[in-house]
PDB file of C-alpha atoms and ligand atoms in Angstrom:
ATOM      1  CA  UNK M 145       0.372  -5.432 -43.444  1.00 72.00           C
ATOM      2  CA  UNK M 146      -3.381  -5.288 -42.734  1.00 86.00           C
ATOM      3  CA  UNK M 147      -4.988  -4.544 -39.349  1.00 90.00           C
ATOM      4  CA  UNK M 148      -6.417  -7.979 -39.224  1.00 87.00           C
ATOM      5  CA  UNK M 149      -3.152  -9.714 -39.947  1.00 85.00           C
ATOM      6  CA  UNK M 150      -1.347  -7.803 -37.260  1.00 85.00           C
ATOM      7  CA  UNK M 151      -4.188  -8.930 -34.747  1.00 89.00           C
ATOM      8  CA  UNK M 152      -3.445 -12.487 -35.733  1.00 90.00           C
ATOM      9  CA  UNK M 153       0.272 -12.163 -35.155  1.00 90.00           C
ATOM     10  CA  UNK M 154      -0.367 -10.976 -31.624  1.00 94.00           C
ATOM     11  CA  UNK M 155      -2.551 -13.959 -30.945  1.00 95.00           C
ATOM     12  CA  UNK M 156       0.346 -16.212 -32.240  1.00 93.00           C
ATOM     13  CA  UNK M 157       2.986 -14.414 -30.100  1.00 94.00           C
ATOM     14  CA  UNK M 158       0.723 -14.606 -27.038  1.00 96.00           C
ATOM     15  CA  UNK M 159       0.347 -18.451 -27.588  1.00 95.00           C
ATOM     16  CA  UNK M 160       4.012 -18.836 -28.072  1.00 93.00           C
ATOM     17  CA  UNK M 161       5.672 -16.631 -25.375  1.00 95.00           C
ATOM     18  CA  UNK M 162       3.322 -13.971 -24.102  1.00 97.00           C
ATOM     19  CA  UNK M 163       5.657 -12.220 -21.507  1.00 98.00           C
ATOM     20  CA  UNK M 164       8.634 -12.135 -23.853  1.00 95.00           C
ATOM     21  CA  UNK M 165       6.412 -10.890 -26.742  1.00 95.00           C
ATOM     22  CA  UNK M 166       5.536  -7.896 -24.404  1.00 96.00           C
ATOM     23  CA  UNK M 167       9.080  -7.280 -22.823  1.00 96.00           C
ATOM     24  CA  UNK M 168      11.444  -8.632 -25.426  1.00 92.00           C
ATOM     25  CA  UNK M 169      14.702  -8.541 -23.493  1.00 92.00           C
ATOM     26  CA  UNK M 170      16.859 -11.080 -25.216  1.00 91.00           C
ATOM     27  CA  UNK M 171      17.830 -13.180 -22.100  1.00 94.00           C
ATOM     28  CA  UNK M 172      14.149 -13.692 -21.427  1.00 95.00           C
ATOM     29  CA  UNK M 173      13.344 -15.400 -24.638  1.00 92.00           C
ATOM     30  CA  UNK M 174      11.810 -18.888 -24.183  1.00 94.00           C
ATOM     31  CA  UNK M 175       9.241 -18.148 -21.543  1.00 95.00           C
ATOM     32  CA  UNK M 176      12.001 -17.142 -19.027  1.00 97.00           C
ATOM     33  CA  UNK M 177      10.293 -14.220 -17.347  1.00 98.00           C
ATOM     34  CA  UNK M 178       9.210 -14.979 -13.894  1.00 98.00           C
ATOM     35  CA  UNK M 179       5.750 -13.698 -12.865  1.00 98.00           C
ATOM     36  CA  UNK M 180       7.064 -11.518  -9.945  1.00 98.00           C
ATOM     37  CA  UNK M 181       9.968  -9.829 -11.838  1.00 98.00           C
ATOM     38  CA  UNK M 182       7.390  -9.286 -14.826  1.00 98.00           C
ATOM     39  CA  UNK M 183       4.640  -7.608 -12.785  1.00 98.00           C
ATOM     40  CA  UNK M 184       7.418  -5.687 -10.619  1.00 98.00           C
ATOM     41  CA  UNK M 185       8.433  -4.122 -14.072  1.00 98.00           C
ATOM     42  CA  UNK M 186       4.848  -2.789 -14.404  1.00 98.00           C
ATOM     43  CA  UNK M 187       4.784  -1.322 -10.916  1.00 98.00           C
ATOM     44  CA  UNK M 188       8.014   0.355 -11.701  1.00 98.00           C
ATOM     45  CA  UNK M 189       6.803   1.836 -15.001  1.00 98.00           C
ATOM     46  CA  UNK M 190       3.584   3.233 -13.567  1.00 98.00           C
ATOM     47  CA  UNK M 191       5.382   4.653 -10.555  1.00 98.00           C
ATOM     48  CA  UNK M 192       7.728   6.517 -13.013  1.00 98.00           C
ATOM     49  CA  UNK M 193       4.853   7.798 -15.092  1.00 98.00           C
ATOM     50  CA  UNK M 194       2.950   8.995 -11.893  1.00 98.00           C
ATOM     51  CA  UNK M 195       6.036  10.875 -10.739  1.00 98.00           C
ATOM     52  CA  UNK M 196       6.050  12.710 -13.964  1.00 98.00           C
ATOM     53  CA  UNK M 197       2.369  13.551 -13.734  1.00 98.00           C
ATOM     54  CA  UNK M 198       3.057  15.053 -10.211  1.00 98.00           C
ATOM     55  CA  UNK M 199       5.850  17.046 -11.610  1.00 98.00           C
ATOM     56  CA  UNK M 200       3.777  18.457 -14.419  1.00 98.00           C
ATOM     57  CA  UNK M 201       0.669  18.997 -12.220  1.00 98.00           C
ATOM     58  CA  UNK M 202      -1.266  16.644 -14.495  1.00 98.00           C
ATOM     59  CA  UNK M 203      -2.662  14.108 -12.251  1.00 98.00           C
ATOM     60  CA  UNK M 204      -6.046  12.965 -13.115  1.00 98.00           C
ATOM     61  CA  UNK M 205      -8.961  14.658 -11.370  1.00 98.00           C
ATOM     62  CA  UNK M 206      -9.921  11.578  -9.474  1.00 98.00           C
ATOM     63  CA  UNK M 207      -8.862   7.903  -8.813  1.00 98.00           C
ATOM     64  CA  UNK M 208     -12.263   6.361 -10.023  1.00 98.00           C
ATOM     65  CA  UNK M 209     -11.839   4.465 -13.493  1.00 98.00           C
ATOM     66  CA  UNK M 210      -8.689   3.775 -15.582  1.00 99.00           C
ATOM     67  CA  UNK M 211      -8.143   2.097 -18.893  1.00 99.00           C
ATOM     68  CA  UNK M 212      -5.024   0.109 -19.940  1.00 99.00           C
ATOM     69  CA  UNK M 213      -5.269  -0.262 -23.802  1.00 98.00           C
ATOM     70  CA  UNK M 214      -3.265  -3.226 -25.188  1.00 98.00           C
ATOM     71  CA  UNK M 215      -2.893  -4.587 -21.720  1.00 98.00           C
ATOM     72  CA  UNK M 216      -1.188  -7.952 -22.707  1.00 98.00           C
ATOM     73  CA  UNK M 217      -1.196 -10.182 -19.521  1.00 98.00           C
ATOM     74  CA  UNK M 218      -1.953  -7.217 -17.325  1.00 98.00           C
ATOM     75  CA  UNK M 219       1.599  -6.022 -16.430  1.00 98.00           C
ATOM     76  CA  UNK M 220       0.518  -2.406 -16.164  1.00 98.00           C
ATOM     77  CA  UNK M 221      -3.313  -2.961 -15.613  1.00 99.00           C
ATOM     78  CA  UNK M 222      -2.578  -4.685 -12.244  1.00 98.00           C
ATOM     79  CA  UNK M 223      -0.159  -1.811 -11.285  1.00 98.00           C
ATOM     80  CA  UNK M 224      -2.973   0.711 -12.140  1.00 98.00           C
ATOM     81  CA  UNK M 225      -5.192  -1.214  -9.777  1.00 98.00           C
ATOM     82  CA  UNK M 226      -3.223  -0.182  -6.805  1.00 98.00           C
ATOM     83  CA  UNK M 227      -4.190   3.554  -7.691  1.00 98.00           C
ATOM     84  CA  UNK M 228      -7.634   3.372  -9.157  1.00 98.00           C
ATOM     85  CA  UNK M 229     -10.796   2.152  -7.697  1.00 98.00           C
ATOM     86  CA  UNK M 230     -11.518   0.183 -10.915  1.00 98.00           C
ATOM     87  CA  UNK M 231      -9.362  -0.568 -13.966  1.00 99.00           C
ATOM     88  CA  UNK M 232     -10.306  -2.056 -17.321  1.00 98.00           C
ATOM     89  CA  UNK M 233      -7.546  -3.793 -19.430  1.00 98.00           C
ATOM     90  CA  UNK M 234      -8.469  -4.481 -23.144  1.00 98.00           C
ATOM     91  CA  UNK M 235      -6.439  -6.401 -25.705  1.00 98.00           C
ATOM     92  CA  UNK M 236      -7.067  -7.601 -29.268  1.00 97.00           C
ATOM     93  CA  UNK M 237      -5.559 -11.158 -28.347  1.00 98.00           C
ATOM     94  CA  UNK M 238      -8.004 -13.618 -26.638  1.00 98.00           C
ATOM     95  CA  UNK M 239      -4.926 -15.661 -25.312  1.00 98.00           C
ATOM     96  CA  UNK M 240      -3.367 -12.496 -23.839  1.00 98.00           C
ATOM     97  CA  UNK M 241      -6.834 -11.887 -22.122  1.00 98.00           C
ATOM     98  CA  UNK M 242      -7.155 -15.510 -20.886  1.00 98.00           C
ATOM     99  CA  UNK M 243      -3.601 -15.205 -19.293  1.00 98.00           C
ATOM    100  CA  UNK M 244      -4.276 -11.713 -17.835  1.00 98.00           C
ATOM    101  CA  UNK M 245      -7.309 -13.203 -16.305  1.00 98.00           C
ATOM    102  CA  UNK M 246      -5.577 -16.308 -14.848  1.00 98.00           C
ATOM    103  CA  UNK M 247      -2.823 -14.080 -13.364  1.00 98.00           C
ATOM    104  CA  UNK M 248      -5.119 -11.344 -11.967  1.00 98.00           C
ATOM    105  CA  UNK M 249      -4.454 -10.784  -8.198  1.00 98.00           C
ATOM    106  CA  UNK M 250      -7.194  -8.244  -7.765  1.00 98.00           C
ATOM    107  CA  UNK M 251     -10.231  -9.396  -9.600  1.00 98.00           C
ATOM    108  CA  UNK M 252     -12.573  -7.007  -7.744  1.00 98.00           C
ATOM    109  CA  UNK M 253     -10.668  -4.024  -9.073  1.00 98.00           C
ATOM    110  CA  UNK M 254      -9.149  -5.235 -12.429  1.00 98.00           C
ATOM    111  CA  UNK M 255     -11.207  -6.683 -15.326  1.00 98.00           C
ATOM    112  CA  UNK M 256      -9.835  -7.848 -18.672  1.00 98.00           C
ATOM    113  CA  UNK M 257     -11.708  -8.057 -22.028  1.00 98.00           C
ATOM    114  CA  UNK M 258     -11.025  -8.740 -25.729  1.00 98.00           C
ATOM    115  CA  UNK M 259     -11.672  -5.975 -28.300  1.00 97.00           C
ATOM    116  CA  UNK M 260     -10.722  -6.134 -31.908  1.00 96.00           C
ATOM    117  CA  UNK M 261     -12.083  -2.980 -33.504  1.00 96.00           C
ATOM    118  CA  UNK M 262     -10.858   0.786 -33.385  1.00 97.00           C
ATOM    119  CA  UNK M 263     -14.223   1.644 -31.491  1.00 97.00           C
ATOM    120  CA  UNK M 264     -13.781   0.884 -27.797  1.00 98.00           C
ATOM    121  CA  UNK M 265     -16.633  -0.485 -25.846  1.00 97.00           C
ATOM    122  CA  UNK M 266     -17.251   2.271 -23.530  1.00 98.00           C
ATOM    123  CA  UNK M 267     -19.481   5.299 -23.360  1.00 98.00           C
ATOM    124  CA  UNK M 268     -17.922   8.675 -23.881  1.00 98.00           C
ATOM    125  CA  UNK M 269     -16.216  10.632 -20.861  1.00 98.00           C
ATOM    126  CA  UNK M 270     -15.729   7.251 -18.882  1.00 98.00           C
ATOM    127  CA  UNK M 271     -12.171   7.373 -17.830  1.00 98.00           C
ATOM    128  CA  UNK M 272     -10.149   9.466 -15.169  1.00 98.00           C
ATOM    129  CA  UNK M 273      -6.959   7.855 -16.706  1.00 99.00           C
ATOM    130  CA  UNK M 274      -6.041   6.138 -19.753  1.00 99.00           C
ATOM    131  CA  UNK M 275      -2.686   4.608 -20.375  1.00 99.00           C
ATOM    132  CA  UNK M 276      -1.030   2.827 -23.246  1.00 98.00           C
ATOM    133  CA  UNK M 277       2.508   1.938 -23.602  1.00 98.00           C
ATOM    134  CA  UNK M 278       4.377  -0.309 -26.405  1.00 97.00           C
ATOM    135  CA  UNK M 279       1.038  -0.890 -28.127  1.00 97.00           C
ATOM    136  CA  UNK M 280       0.351   1.895 -30.659  1.00 97.00           C
ATOM    137  CA  UNK M 281       3.726   1.442 -32.372  1.00 95.00           C
ATOM    138  CA  UNK M 282       2.791  -2.081 -33.596  1.00 94.00           C
ATOM    139  CA  UNK M 283      -0.655  -1.035 -34.932  1.00 95.00           C
ATOM    140  CA  UNK M 284      -0.903   0.096 -38.516  1.00 94.00           C
ATOM    141  CA  UNK M 285      -1.758   3.468 -39.807  1.00 94.00           C
ATOM    142  CA  UNK M 286      -4.394   4.874 -39.876  1.00 95.00           C
ATOM    143  CA  UNK M 287      -5.946   2.496 -37.010  1.00 97.00           C
ATOM    144  CA  UNK M 288      -3.384   3.791 -34.484  1.00 96.00           C
ATOM    145  CA  UNK M 289      -4.568   7.417 -34.958  1.00 97.00           C
ATOM    146  CA  UNK M 290      -8.134   6.258 -34.805  1.00 98.00           C
ATOM    147  CA  UNK M 291      -7.371   4.757 -31.371  1.00 98.00           C
ATOM    148  CA  UNK M 292      -5.842   8.013 -30.253  1.00 98.00           C
ATOM    149  CA  UNK M 293      -8.916   9.947 -31.219  1.00 98.00           C
ATOM    150  CA  UNK M 294     -11.002   7.349 -29.431  1.00 98.00           C
ATOM    151  CA  UNK M 295      -9.079   7.868 -26.215  1.00 98.00           C
ATOM    152  CA  UNK M 296     -10.082  11.573 -26.444  1.00 98.00           C
ATOM    153  CA  UNK M 297     -13.703  10.605 -26.724  1.00 98.00           C
ATOM    154  CA  UNK M 298     -13.296   8.176 -23.615  1.00 98.00           C
ATOM    155  CA  UNK M 299     -11.568  10.699 -21.272  1.00 98.00           C
ATOM    156  CA  UNK M 300     -13.545  12.585 -18.904  1.00 98.00           C
ATOM    157  CA  UNK M 301     -13.214  16.352 -18.285  1.00 98.00           C
ATOM    158  CA  UNK M 302     -10.196  16.710 -15.934  1.00 98.00           C
ATOM    159  CA  UNK M 303      -8.891  13.294 -16.904  1.00 98.00           C
ATOM    160  CA  UNK M 304      -5.452  12.513 -18.055  1.00 98.00           C
ATOM    161  CA  UNK M 305      -4.275  10.402 -20.940  1.00 98.00           C
ATOM    162  CA  UNK M 306      -0.642   9.215 -21.406  1.00 98.00           C
ATOM    163  CA  UNK M 307       0.439   7.227 -24.431  1.00 98.00           C
ATOM    164  CA  UNK M 308       3.556   6.214 -26.029  1.00 98.00           C
ATOM    165  CA  UNK M 309       4.278   6.121 -29.721  1.00 97.00           C
ATOM    166  CA  UNK M 310       7.290   6.400 -31.944  1.00 95.00           C
ATOM    167  CA  UNK M 311       7.353   9.802 -33.627  1.00 94.00           C
ATOM    168  CA  UNK M 312      10.103   9.076 -36.138  1.00 90.00           C
ATOM    169  CA  UNK M 313      12.041   6.411 -37.898  1.00 87.00           C
ATOM    170  CA  UNK M 314      15.626   7.516 -37.496  1.00 80.00           C
ATOM    171  CA  UNK M 315      17.247   4.454 -39.171  1.00 77.00           C
ATOM    172  CA  UNK M 316      19.671   5.676 -41.703  1.00 62.00           C
ATOM    173  CA  UNK M 317      19.405   2.790 -44.037  1.00 56.00           C
ATOM    174  CA  UNK M 318      18.215   2.122 -47.540  1.00 57.00           C
ATOM    175  CA  UNK M 319      15.079   0.555 -48.548  1.00 63.00           C
ATOM    176  CA  UNK M 320      17.103  -2.629 -49.420  1.00 63.00           C
ATOM    177  CA  UNK M 321      18.461  -2.802 -45.882  1.00 62.00           C
ATOM    178  CA  UNK M 322      15.034  -2.222 -44.374  1.00 62.00           C
ATOM    179  CA  UNK M 323      13.914  -5.239 -46.351  1.00 59.00           C
ATOM    180  CA  UNK M 324      16.901  -7.382 -45.220  1.00 57.00           C
ATOM    181  CA  UNK M 325      16.244  -6.369 -41.594  1.00 57.00           C
ATOM    182  CA  UNK M 326      12.719  -7.480 -41.787  1.00 56.00           C
ATOM    183  CA  UNK M 327      13.902 -10.825 -43.277  1.00 52.00           C
ATOM    184  CA  UNK M 328      16.504 -11.041 -40.306  1.00 51.00           C
ATOM    185  CA  UNK M 329      13.512 -10.658 -37.748  1.00 52.00           C
ATOM    186  CA  UNK M 330      11.540 -13.462 -39.495  1.00 49.00           C
ATOM    187  CA  UNK M 331      14.558 -15.682 -39.286  1.00 48.00           C
ATOM    188  CA  UNK M 332      15.041 -15.044 -35.531  1.00 52.00           C
ATOM    189  CA  UNK M 333      11.417 -15.652 -34.817  1.00 53.00           C
ATOM    190  CA  UNK M 334      11.353 -18.840 -36.690  1.00 51.00           C
ATOM    191  CA  UNK M 335      14.503 -19.972 -34.892  1.00 48.00           C
ATOM    192  CA  UNK M 336      12.776 -19.620 -31.586  1.00 50.00           C
ATOM    193  CA  UNK M 337      10.119 -21.970 -32.780  1.00 50.00           C
ATOM    194  CA  UNK M 338       7.378 -19.622 -34.268  1.00 49.00           C
ATOM    195  CA  UNK M 339       6.908 -21.619 -37.506  1.00 46.00           C
ATOM    196  CA  UNK M 340       4.237 -19.422 -38.883  1.00 47.00           C
ATOM    197  CA  UNK M 341       5.739 -15.929 -39.104  1.00 50.00           C
ATOM    198  CA  UNK M 342       4.505 -13.575 -36.409  1.00 57.00           C
ATOM    199  CA  UNK M 343       5.655 -10.120 -37.085  1.00 61.00           C
ATOM    200  CA  UNK M 344       6.075  -7.126 -34.755  1.00 77.00           C
ATOM    201  CA  UNK M 345       6.012  -4.027 -37.042  1.00 82.00           C
ATOM    202  CA  UNK M 346       6.872  -0.509 -35.873  1.00 88.00           C
ATOM    203  CA  UNK M 347       4.705   2.419 -37.074  1.00 92.00           C
ATOM    204  CA  UNK M 348       5.822   5.961 -36.289  1.00 93.00           C
ATOM    205  CA  UNK M 349       3.374   8.873 -36.465  1.00 95.00           C
ATOM    206  CA  UNK M 350       4.694  12.432 -36.816  1.00 94.00           C
ATOM    207  CA  UNK M 351       4.350  14.555 -33.621  1.00 95.00           C
ATOM    208  CA  UNK M 352       2.449  17.211 -35.548  1.00 96.00           C
ATOM    209  CA  UNK M 353      -0.441  14.768 -36.452  1.00 96.00           C
ATOM    210  CA  UNK M 354      -0.588  13.875 -32.792  1.00 97.00           C
ATOM    211  CA  UNK M 355      -1.239  17.359 -31.728  1.00 97.00           C
ATOM    212  CA  UNK M 356      -3.975  17.670 -34.508  1.00 97.00           C
ATOM    213  CA  UNK M 357      -5.865  14.658 -33.491  1.00 97.00           C
ATOM    214  CA  UNK M 358      -5.828  15.440 -29.809  1.00 98.00           C
ATOM    215  CA  UNK M 359      -7.116  19.017 -30.530  1.00 97.00           C
ATOM    216  CA  UNK M 360      -9.842  17.845 -32.770  1.00 97.00           C
ATOM    217  CA  UNK M 361     -10.893  15.514 -29.828  1.00 97.00           C
ATOM    218  CA  UNK M 362     -11.099  18.411 -27.416  1.00 97.00           C
ATOM    219  CA  UNK M 363      -7.715  17.619 -25.683  1.00 98.00           C
ATOM    220  CA  UNK M 364      -4.460  19.462 -25.114  1.00 98.00           C
ATOM    221  CA  UNK M 365      -0.895  17.990 -25.133  1.00 98.00           C
ATOM    222  CA  UNK M 366       0.312  19.233 -21.862  1.00 98.00           C
ATOM    223  CA  UNK M 367       3.763  17.357 -21.786  1.00 97.00           C
ATOM    224  CA  UNK M 368       6.009  15.374 -24.067  1.00 96.00           C
ATOM    225  CA  UNK M 369       9.149  13.166 -23.150  1.00 96.00           C
ATOM    226  CA  UNK M 370      11.432  11.005 -25.173  1.00 95.00           C
ATOM    227  CA  UNK M 371      11.639   7.499 -23.787  1.00 96.00           C
ATOM    228  CA  UNK M 372      13.532   4.288 -24.088  1.00 94.00           C
ATOM    229  CA  UNK M 373      10.364   2.246 -24.752  1.00 95.00           C
ATOM    230  CA  UNK M 374      11.592   1.237 -28.222  1.00 91.00           C
ATOM    231  CA  UNK M 375      15.178  -0.017 -27.040  1.00 89.00           C
ATOM    232  CA  UNK M 376      15.414  -3.823 -27.346  1.00 84.00           C
ATOM    233  CA  UNK M 377      16.497  -4.044 -23.727  1.00 86.00           C
ATOM    234  CA  UNK M 378      13.693  -1.881 -22.499  1.00 94.00           C
ATOM    235  CA  UNK M 379      12.655  -4.450 -19.877  1.00 94.00           C
ATOM    236  CA  UNK M 380      10.020  -2.077 -18.359  1.00 94.00           C
ATOM    237  CA  UNK M 381      12.939   0.187 -16.903  1.00 97.00           C
ATOM    238  CA  UNK M 382      11.300   3.437 -18.162  1.00 97.00           C
ATOM    239  CA  UNK M 383      13.659   6.417 -18.519  1.00 96.00           C
ATOM    240  CA  UNK M 384      12.909   9.983 -19.985  1.00 96.00           C
ATOM    241  CA  UNK M 385      15.469  11.585 -22.204  1.00 89.00           C
ATOM    242  CA  UNK M 386      15.903  15.294 -23.258  1.00 79.00           C
ATOM    243  CA  UNK M 387      16.555  13.862 -26.859  1.00 76.00           C
ATOM    244  CA  UNK M 388      15.979  10.546 -28.260  1.00 68.00           C
ATOM    245  CA  UNK M 389      19.056   8.306 -27.959  1.00 72.00           C
ATOM    246  CA  UNK M 390      17.567   5.385 -29.825  1.00 71.00           C
ATOM    247  CA  UNK M 391      19.299   4.380 -33.017  1.00 74.00           C
ATOM    248  CA  UNK M 392      16.130   3.227 -34.762  1.00 80.00           C
ATOM    249  CA  UNK M 393      12.869   4.598 -33.584  1.00 88.00           C
ATOM    250  CA  UNK M 394      12.367   8.048 -31.656  1.00 92.00           C
ATOM    251  CA  UNK M 395       9.860   6.941 -28.904  1.00 94.00           C
ATOM    252  CA  UNK M 396       7.622   9.687 -27.418  1.00 96.00           C
ATOM    253  CA  UNK M 397       5.438   9.809 -24.390  1.00 98.00           C
ATOM    254  CA  UNK M 398       2.399  12.203 -24.610  1.00 98.00           C
ATOM    255  CA  UNK M 399       0.677  13.605 -21.541  1.00 98.00           C
ATOM    256  CA  UNK M 400      -2.781  14.883 -22.507  1.00 98.00           C
ATOM    257  CA  UNK M 401      -5.544  16.626 -20.529  1.00 98.00           C
ATOM    258  CA  UNK M 402      -9.149  17.208 -21.237  1.00 96.00           C
ATOM    259  CA  UNK M 403     -10.560  20.334 -19.716  1.00 88.00           C
TER     260      UNK M 403
HETATM  261  C1  SAM N 797       4.198  -5.294 -26.542  1.00 85.14           C
HETATM  262  S1  SAM N 797       2.741  -5.835 -25.805  1.00 85.14           S
HETATM  263  C2  SAM N 797       2.423  -4.570 -24.532  1.00 85.14           C
HETATM  264  C3  SAM N 797       1.505  -5.235 -23.483  1.00 85.14           C
HETATM  265  C4  SAM N 797       1.385  -4.137 -22.323  1.00 85.14           C
HETATM  266  N1  SAM N 797       0.942  -2.697 -22.680  1.00 85.14           N
HETATM  267  C5  SAM N 797       2.586  -3.983 -21.372  1.00 85.14           C
HETATM  268  O1  SAM N 797       3.353  -3.042 -21.600  1.00 85.14           O
HETATM  269  O2  SAM N 797       2.815  -4.890 -20.733  1.00 85.14           O
HETATM  270  C6  SAM N 797       1.422  -5.253 -27.052  1.00 85.14           C
HETATM  271  C7  SAM N 797       0.084  -5.597 -26.812  1.00 85.14           C
HETATM  272  O3  SAM N 797      -0.884  -4.853 -27.606  1.00 85.14           O
HETATM  273  C8  SAM N 797      -1.911  -5.763 -27.897  1.00 85.14           C
HETATM  274  N2  SAM N 797      -2.501  -5.234 -29.199  1.00 85.14           N
HETATM  275  C9  SAM N 797      -1.975  -5.059 -30.441  1.00 85.14           C
HETATM  276  N3  SAM N 797      -2.834  -4.635 -31.333  1.00 85.14           N
HETATM  277  C10 SAM N 797      -3.915  -4.202 -30.444  1.00 85.14           C
HETATM  278  C11 SAM N 797      -5.194  -3.481 -30.811  1.00 85.14           C
HETATM  279  N4  SAM N 797      -5.541  -3.187 -32.127  1.00 85.14           N
HETATM  280  N5  SAM N 797      -6.101  -3.383 -29.821  1.00 85.14           N
HETATM  281  C12 SAM N 797      -5.710  -3.746 -28.640  1.00 85.14           C
HETATM  282  N6  SAM N 797      -4.460  -4.435 -28.224  1.00 85.14           N
HETATM  283  C13 SAM N 797      -3.734  -4.582 -29.378  1.00 85.14           C
HETATM  284  C14 SAM N 797      -1.115  -7.112 -28.110  1.00 85.14           C
HETATM  285  O4  SAM N 797      -2.076  -8.075 -28.213  1.00 85.14           O
HETATM  286  C15 SAM N 797      -0.282  -7.045 -27.084  1.00 85.14           C
HETATM  287  O5  SAM N 797      -0.735  -7.741 -25.988  1.00 85.14           O
END
């Protein structure tokens, strides 16, 4: 599926049920996420990430400027706004950005904008902190790798980049079963009223390639954790695991520094 058609899918999902498209807990389908519980899930996820950064002694050099890539309606962007002087949330979907702007509780600190190319609209070494979660997994190859390289360009020396991405497809199924499972997702989405099919694809990138891309961008991977981000019931309740326990995609969180 092409980069452009994935972008159109997100616009369709944003119009239909934006919060459920972001956190796909089955019981929240049909616009059932409440604003408060949804944004609390963002504060919780960011607090878990920052506890890890403290443990790894990988906190960013300062609390100036942060980027939330693929911000959706601002669940994590607003949480970062409690830590950083200024935060940019960017997303490919104009409807996500319109909703994020409408829900923005701190417009002096947190700003949202649309971007639909792999070149991000900021000068080099802009950001003290860059975060992205449950976004890169849905972007096709090679664009997801181009974004990771772009994060390296945007990170300032002493800055910290944290990103989640699946590193392995561990489904033990045949090609025919994979096709059938895609058809089932189509059917489920059309049952909830998405007439035109809006697909959420999953695209893993091998760990070795991530290390190579980061190195080429002048950055170092200083930590790695397996996470529950790819579980259907993730719901923002981030957990780290010694080994991936997922049955479908091994989800990894990379902690990267630029010296
Ligand atoms: C599952 S949601 C996650 C939203 C947010 N990160 C969160 O966890 O609350 C994925 C988001 O990525 C956005 N997205 C998909 N492809 C993108 C791209 N190429 N550039 C920027 N955002 C993108 C989608 O529009 C959607 O808002």
